[in-house]
Short mmCIF file of C-alpha atoms in Angstrom, two decimals:
data_model
loop_
_atom_site.label_atom_id
_atom_site.label_comp_id
_atom_site.label_asym_id
_atom_site.label_seq_id
_atom_site.Cartn_x
_atom_site.Cartn_y
_atom_site.Cartn_z
CA MET A 11 0.00 0.00 0.00
CA THR A 12 1.17 3.50 -0.74
CA GLY A 13 1.28 6.09 2.01
CA PRO A 14 -0.73 9.32 2.06
CA THR A 15 0.17 11.93 -0.53
CA VAL A 16 2.48 14.63 0.78
CA THR A 17 2.37 18.11 -0.76
CA ARG A 18 5.78 19.79 -0.93
CA VAL A 19 5.50 23.50 -0.23
CA LEU A 20 7.90 26.45 -0.56
CA VAL A 21 7.27 29.67 1.40
CA ALA A 22 8.32 33.10 0.04
CA ASP A 23 8.03 36.16 2.30
CA ASP A 24 10.50 38.95 2.95
CA GLN A 25 9.55 39.42 6.63
CA THR A 26 11.51 36.94 8.72
CA VAL A 27 8.99 36.67 11.55
CA VAL A 28 6.10 36.15 9.12
CA ARG A 29 8.06 33.66 7.01
CA GLU A 30 9.12 31.60 10.02
CA GLY A 31 5.59 31.71 11.41
CA ILE A 32 4.12 30.37 8.17
CA VAL A 33 6.73 27.62 8.04
CA MET A 34 5.89 26.67 11.63
CA LEU A 35 2.16 26.66 10.90
CA LEU A 36 2.58 24.49 7.80
CA GLY A 37 4.69 22.08 9.82
CA LEU A 38 1.65 21.40 12.00
CA LEU A 39 -0.63 20.58 9.07
CA PRO A 40 -0.91 16.93 8.01
CA GLY A 41 0.17 16.02 4.49
CA ILE A 42 2.38 19.09 4.00
CA GLU A 43 6.18 19.17 3.87
CA VAL A 44 8.00 22.52 3.76
CA VAL A 45 10.97 22.14 1.42
CA GLY A 46 12.33 25.69 1.58
CA ALA A 47 11.79 29.33 2.53
CA ALA A 48 12.74 32.36 0.44
CA ALA A 49 13.23 35.98 1.48
CA ASP A 50 12.42 37.47 -1.94
CA GLY A 51 11.21 36.58 -5.40
CA GLU A 52 14.66 35.90 -6.83
CA GLU A 53 15.40 33.37 -4.11
CA ALA A 54 11.94 31.83 -4.58
CA VAL A 55 12.60 31.18 -8.28
CA ALA A 56 16.01 29.69 -7.46
CA LEU A 57 14.59 27.42 -4.75
CA VAL A 58 11.79 26.24 -7.04
CA ALA A 59 14.45 25.25 -9.57
CA ARG A 60 16.32 23.34 -6.86
CA HIS A 61 13.43 21.65 -5.01
CA ARG A 62 10.57 21.56 -7.56
CA PRO A 63 7.84 21.98 -4.92
CA ASP A 64 4.20 21.24 -5.64
CA VAL A 65 3.02 24.61 -4.33
CA VAL A 66 4.60 27.99 -3.52
CA LEU A 67 2.99 30.23 -0.89
CA MET A 68 3.97 33.60 -2.33
CA ASP A 69 4.01 37.05 -0.74
CA LEU A 70 3.57 39.88 -3.25
CA ARG A 71 5.60 42.85 -2.06
CA MET A 72 9.21 41.75 -1.75
CA PRO A 73 12.59 43.26 -2.69
CA ARG A 74 14.65 42.43 -5.79
CA CYS A 75 11.80 40.56 -7.49
CA ASP A 76 8.20 40.95 -6.37
CA GLY A 77 5.69 38.14 -6.06
CA VAL A 78 3.94 38.83 -9.36
CA GLU A 79 7.13 38.63 -11.40
CA ALA A 80 8.32 35.58 -9.43
CA THR A 81 4.98 33.89 -10.07
CA ARG A 82 5.21 34.63 -13.80
CA ARG A 83 8.72 33.17 -14.00
CA ILE A 84 7.88 30.10 -11.93
CA ARG A 85 4.74 29.27 -13.90
CA ALA A 86 6.58 29.73 -17.22
CA ALA A 87 9.58 27.60 -16.31
CA TYR A 88 8.02 25.09 -13.89
CA PRO A 89 4.33 24.57 -14.83
CA GLY A 90 4.09 21.66 -12.40
CA THR A 91 4.46 24.09 -9.49
CA GLU A 92 1.29 25.95 -8.50
CA VAL A 93 1.34 29.33 -6.76
CA VAL A 94 -0.93 30.47 -3.93
CA VAL A 95 -0.56 34.14 -3.07
CA LEU A 96 -0.54 34.84 0.67
CA THR A 97 -0.48 38.59 1.17
CA THR A 98 -1.76 41.47 3.26
CA TYR A 99 -3.33 43.11 0.20
CA ALA A 100 -6.60 42.25 -1.59
CA ASP A 101 -6.93 45.39 -3.74
CA ASP A 102 -7.34 45.22 -7.52
CA GLU A 103 -3.76 46.35 -8.14
CA SER A 104 -2.51 43.31 -6.21
CA LEU A 105 -5.14 40.69 -7.01
CA PHE A 106 -5.56 40.84 -10.78
CA PRO A 107 -1.87 41.06 -11.79
CA ALA A 108 -1.15 38.04 -9.57
CA LEU A 109 -3.94 35.99 -11.16
CA ARG A 110 -2.85 37.06 -14.66
CA ALA A 111 0.72 35.98 -13.81
CA GLY A 112 -0.53 32.47 -13.14
CA ALA A 113 -1.39 32.28 -9.44
CA ARG A 114 -4.17 29.74 -8.88
CA GLY A 115 -4.84 30.70 -5.28
CA TYR A 116 -5.13 33.98 -3.42
CA LEU A 117 -5.42 34.40 0.36
CA THR A 118 -4.89 37.26 2.75
CA LYS A 119 -2.68 36.84 5.79
CA ASP A 120 -5.61 36.68 8.19
CA ALA A 121 -6.33 33.20 6.77
CA GLY A 122 -6.15 30.38 9.29
CA GLY A 123 -4.37 27.08 8.95
CA GLU A 124 -7.48 25.28 7.70
CA GLU A 125 -8.05 27.84 4.94
CA ILE A 126 -4.41 27.71 3.85
CA ALA A 127 -4.46 23.91 3.80
CA ARG A 128 -7.68 23.97 1.75
CA ALA A 129 -6.21 26.39 -0.81
CA ILE A 130 -3.09 24.23 -1.14
CA ALA A 131 -5.23 21.13 -1.64
CA ASP A 132 -7.47 22.92 -4.14
CA VAL A 133 -4.67 24.12 -6.41
CA ARG A 134 -2.94 20.76 -6.14
CA SER A 135 -6.12 19.11 -7.44
CA GLY A 136 -6.46 21.57 -10.32
CA ALA A 137 -9.03 23.88 -8.76
CA ALA A 138 -8.64 27.50 -7.68
CA GLY A 139 -7.78 28.25 -4.05
CA LEU A 140 -9.52 31.58 -3.57
CA SER A 141 -10.75 32.99 -0.29
CA PRO A 142 -14.47 33.92 -0.17
CA GLN A 143 -13.48 37.61 -0.05
CA VAL A 144 -11.46 37.24 -3.26
CA GLN A 145 -14.31 35.38 -4.97
CA LEU A 146 -16.62 38.24 -4.01
CA ARG A 147 -14.12 40.75 -5.43
CA LEU A 148 -14.06 38.86 -8.72
CA LEU A 149 -17.85 38.91 -8.83
CA GLU A 150 -17.88 42.65 -8.19
CA ARG A 151 -15.39 43.15 -11.00
CA LEU A 152 -17.47 41.04 -13.37
CA SER A 153 -20.62 42.93 -12.44
CA GLY A 154 -18.98 46.30 -13.07
CA ALA A 155 -19.67 47.34 -9.47
CA ALA A 156 -16.05 48.34 -9.03
CA ASP A 157 -16.10 50.91 -11.85
CA PRO A 158 -15.78 54.31 -10.12
CA VAL A 159 -17.77 57.38 -11.17
CA PRO A 160 -15.26 59.96 -12.49
CA SER A 161 -14.71 62.86 -10.14
CA GLY A 162 -16.99 65.84 -10.80
CA GLU A 163 -19.43 63.87 -12.96
CA PRO A 164 -22.98 63.04 -11.90
CA SER A 165 -23.65 59.41 -11.20
CA SER A 166 -26.23 59.12 -13.97
CA ALA A 167 -24.49 56.22 -15.65
CA PRO A 168 -26.44 52.98 -15.99
CA SER A 169 -26.58 50.85 -12.87
CA PRO A 170 -23.96 48.09 -12.61
CA ALA A 171 -24.90 44.83 -14.22
CA ARG A 172 -26.80 42.43 -12.05
CA PRO A 173 -26.91 38.66 -12.19
CA ALA A 174 -29.22 37.39 -14.89
CA ALA A 175 -32.56 36.07 -13.76
CA PRO A 176 -32.35 32.31 -13.26
CA ALA A 177 -33.62 30.38 -16.26
CA ALA A 178 -36.55 27.98 -15.92
CA GLU A 179 -34.12 25.16 -16.66
CA PRO A 180 -30.41 25.22 -15.75
CA PRO A 181 -28.14 25.93 -18.74
CA ASP A 182 -25.87 23.47 -20.56
CA GLY A 183 -27.79 20.42 -19.43
CA LEU A 184 -27.06 20.91 -15.73
CA THR A 185 -29.33 19.05 -13.37
CA ALA A 186 -31.08 21.00 -10.64
CA ARG A 187 -28.69 19.52 -8.06
CA GLU A 188 -25.60 20.39 -10.13
CA ALA A 189 -26.88 23.96 -10.48
CA GLU A 190 -27.41 24.09 -6.72
CA VAL A 191 -23.85 22.90 -6.09
CA LEU A 192 -22.56 25.49 -8.57
CA GLY A 193 -24.42 28.23 -6.72
CA LEU A 194 -22.86 27.15 -3.44
CA ILE A 195 -19.40 27.23 -5.03
CA ALA A 196 -20.18 30.81 -6.07
CA GLU A 197 -21.00 31.59 -2.43
CA GLY A 198 -17.46 30.51 -1.52
CA LEU A 199 -18.32 27.22 0.20
CA SER A 200 -15.80 24.38 0.27
CA ASN A 201 -16.70 20.83 -0.75
CA THR A 202 -17.08 19.87 2.91
CA GLU A 203 -19.36 22.85 3.60
CA ILE A 204 -21.46 22.04 0.52
CA ALA A 205 -21.81 18.43 1.68
CA ARG A 206 -22.99 19.65 5.09
CA ARG A 207 -25.43 22.13 3.55
CA LEU A 208 -26.97 19.51 1.24
CA TYR A 209 -26.79 16.57 3.68
CA VAL A 210 -24.76 14.44 1.30
CA GLY A 211 -21.28 12.94 1.39
CA PRO A 212 -18.14 14.75 0.13
CA ALA A 213 -17.73 12.11 -2.61
CA THR A 214 -21.20 12.96 -3.93
CA VAL A 215 -20.31 16.66 -3.99
CA LYS A 216 -17.10 15.90 -5.89
CA THR A 217 -19.06 13.88 -8.45
CA HIS A 218 -21.50 16.77 -8.98
CA ILE A 219 -18.59 19.21 -9.37
CA ASN A 220 -16.82 16.99 -11.91
CA ASN A 221 -20.06 16.68 -13.89
CA LEU A 222 -20.87 20.39 -13.85
CA PHE A 223 -17.30 21.34 -14.79
CA ALA A 224 -17.51 18.99 -17.79
CA LYS A 225 -20.91 20.33 -18.89
CA THR A 226 -20.08 24.02 -18.52
CA GLY A 227 -16.48 23.83 -19.76
CA VAL A 228 -15.04 25.63 -16.72
CA ARG A 229 -11.62 24.55 -15.49
CA ASP A 230 -11.60 25.70 -11.89
CA ARG A 231 -13.64 27.29 -9.12
CA ALA A 232 -12.85 30.84 -10.22
CA GLN A 233 -14.31 30.18 -13.66
CA ALA A 234 -17.25 28.40 -12.02
CA VAL A 235 -17.99 31.52 -9.95
CA ALA A 236 -17.98 33.67 -13.09
CA TYR A 237 -20.23 31.19 -14.91
CA ALA A 238 -22.71 31.07 -12.00
CA PHE A 239 -22.86 34.86 -11.90
CA ARG A 240 -23.45 35.19 -15.65
CA HIS A 241 -26.34 32.73 -15.50
CA GLY A 242 -27.89 33.98 -12.27
CA ILE A 243 -27.31 30.68 -10.46
CA THR A 244 -27.49 30.88 -6.68
CA GLY A 245 -27.14 28.27 -3.96
CA SER A 246 -29.76 26.70 -1.77
CA PRO A 247 -31.39 28.76 1.00
CA GLN A 248 -29.82 28.70 4.44
#
């Protein structure tokens, strides 16, 4: 029998106390092995080349080479290594460049150990590891709610786009249950939380997610959120 899968993680953060704290926290999480710690983006790229980790936990604002550029270089040269941003900042100027550079996860530093472990597991499995706050920010961007009114101009522009009214039948051949699971993904729930909400097992939730991904053509949870918003799909009532 083979043992449990271990995810090899590299930490990149220029603040020594923060970096050592993250390494210590990861050391307490089952199934995670820390293979290195970098003090800036240049060192992160070099350590990825040396250790080939599965996941990099990447700070954004670092000397010599920032997290966005380091992410771009890592994803270009080592596509088998996923990047989860772990930063203090969740503003547009930080979030969207990081995602465009290839980061598949994005957390702020108030995330707990369980949330970090979930994001690492999500990106390792091919999904997106986004905090609920980041998913909400993406929805706001898609809706146009983030577009500011220019200074000195009256706010007579059309109202931001709203989610489309739900169709009588779910789109793309989704079953009612698959649409419900999709709506709960859009609310930021994890597979475990969805299973609890719907009173089903995690394996059932995973099957629904695999089916709805195949039917809608989305590749990860971030795309699923965007799809749900476009089609006005919401989760089950509390």
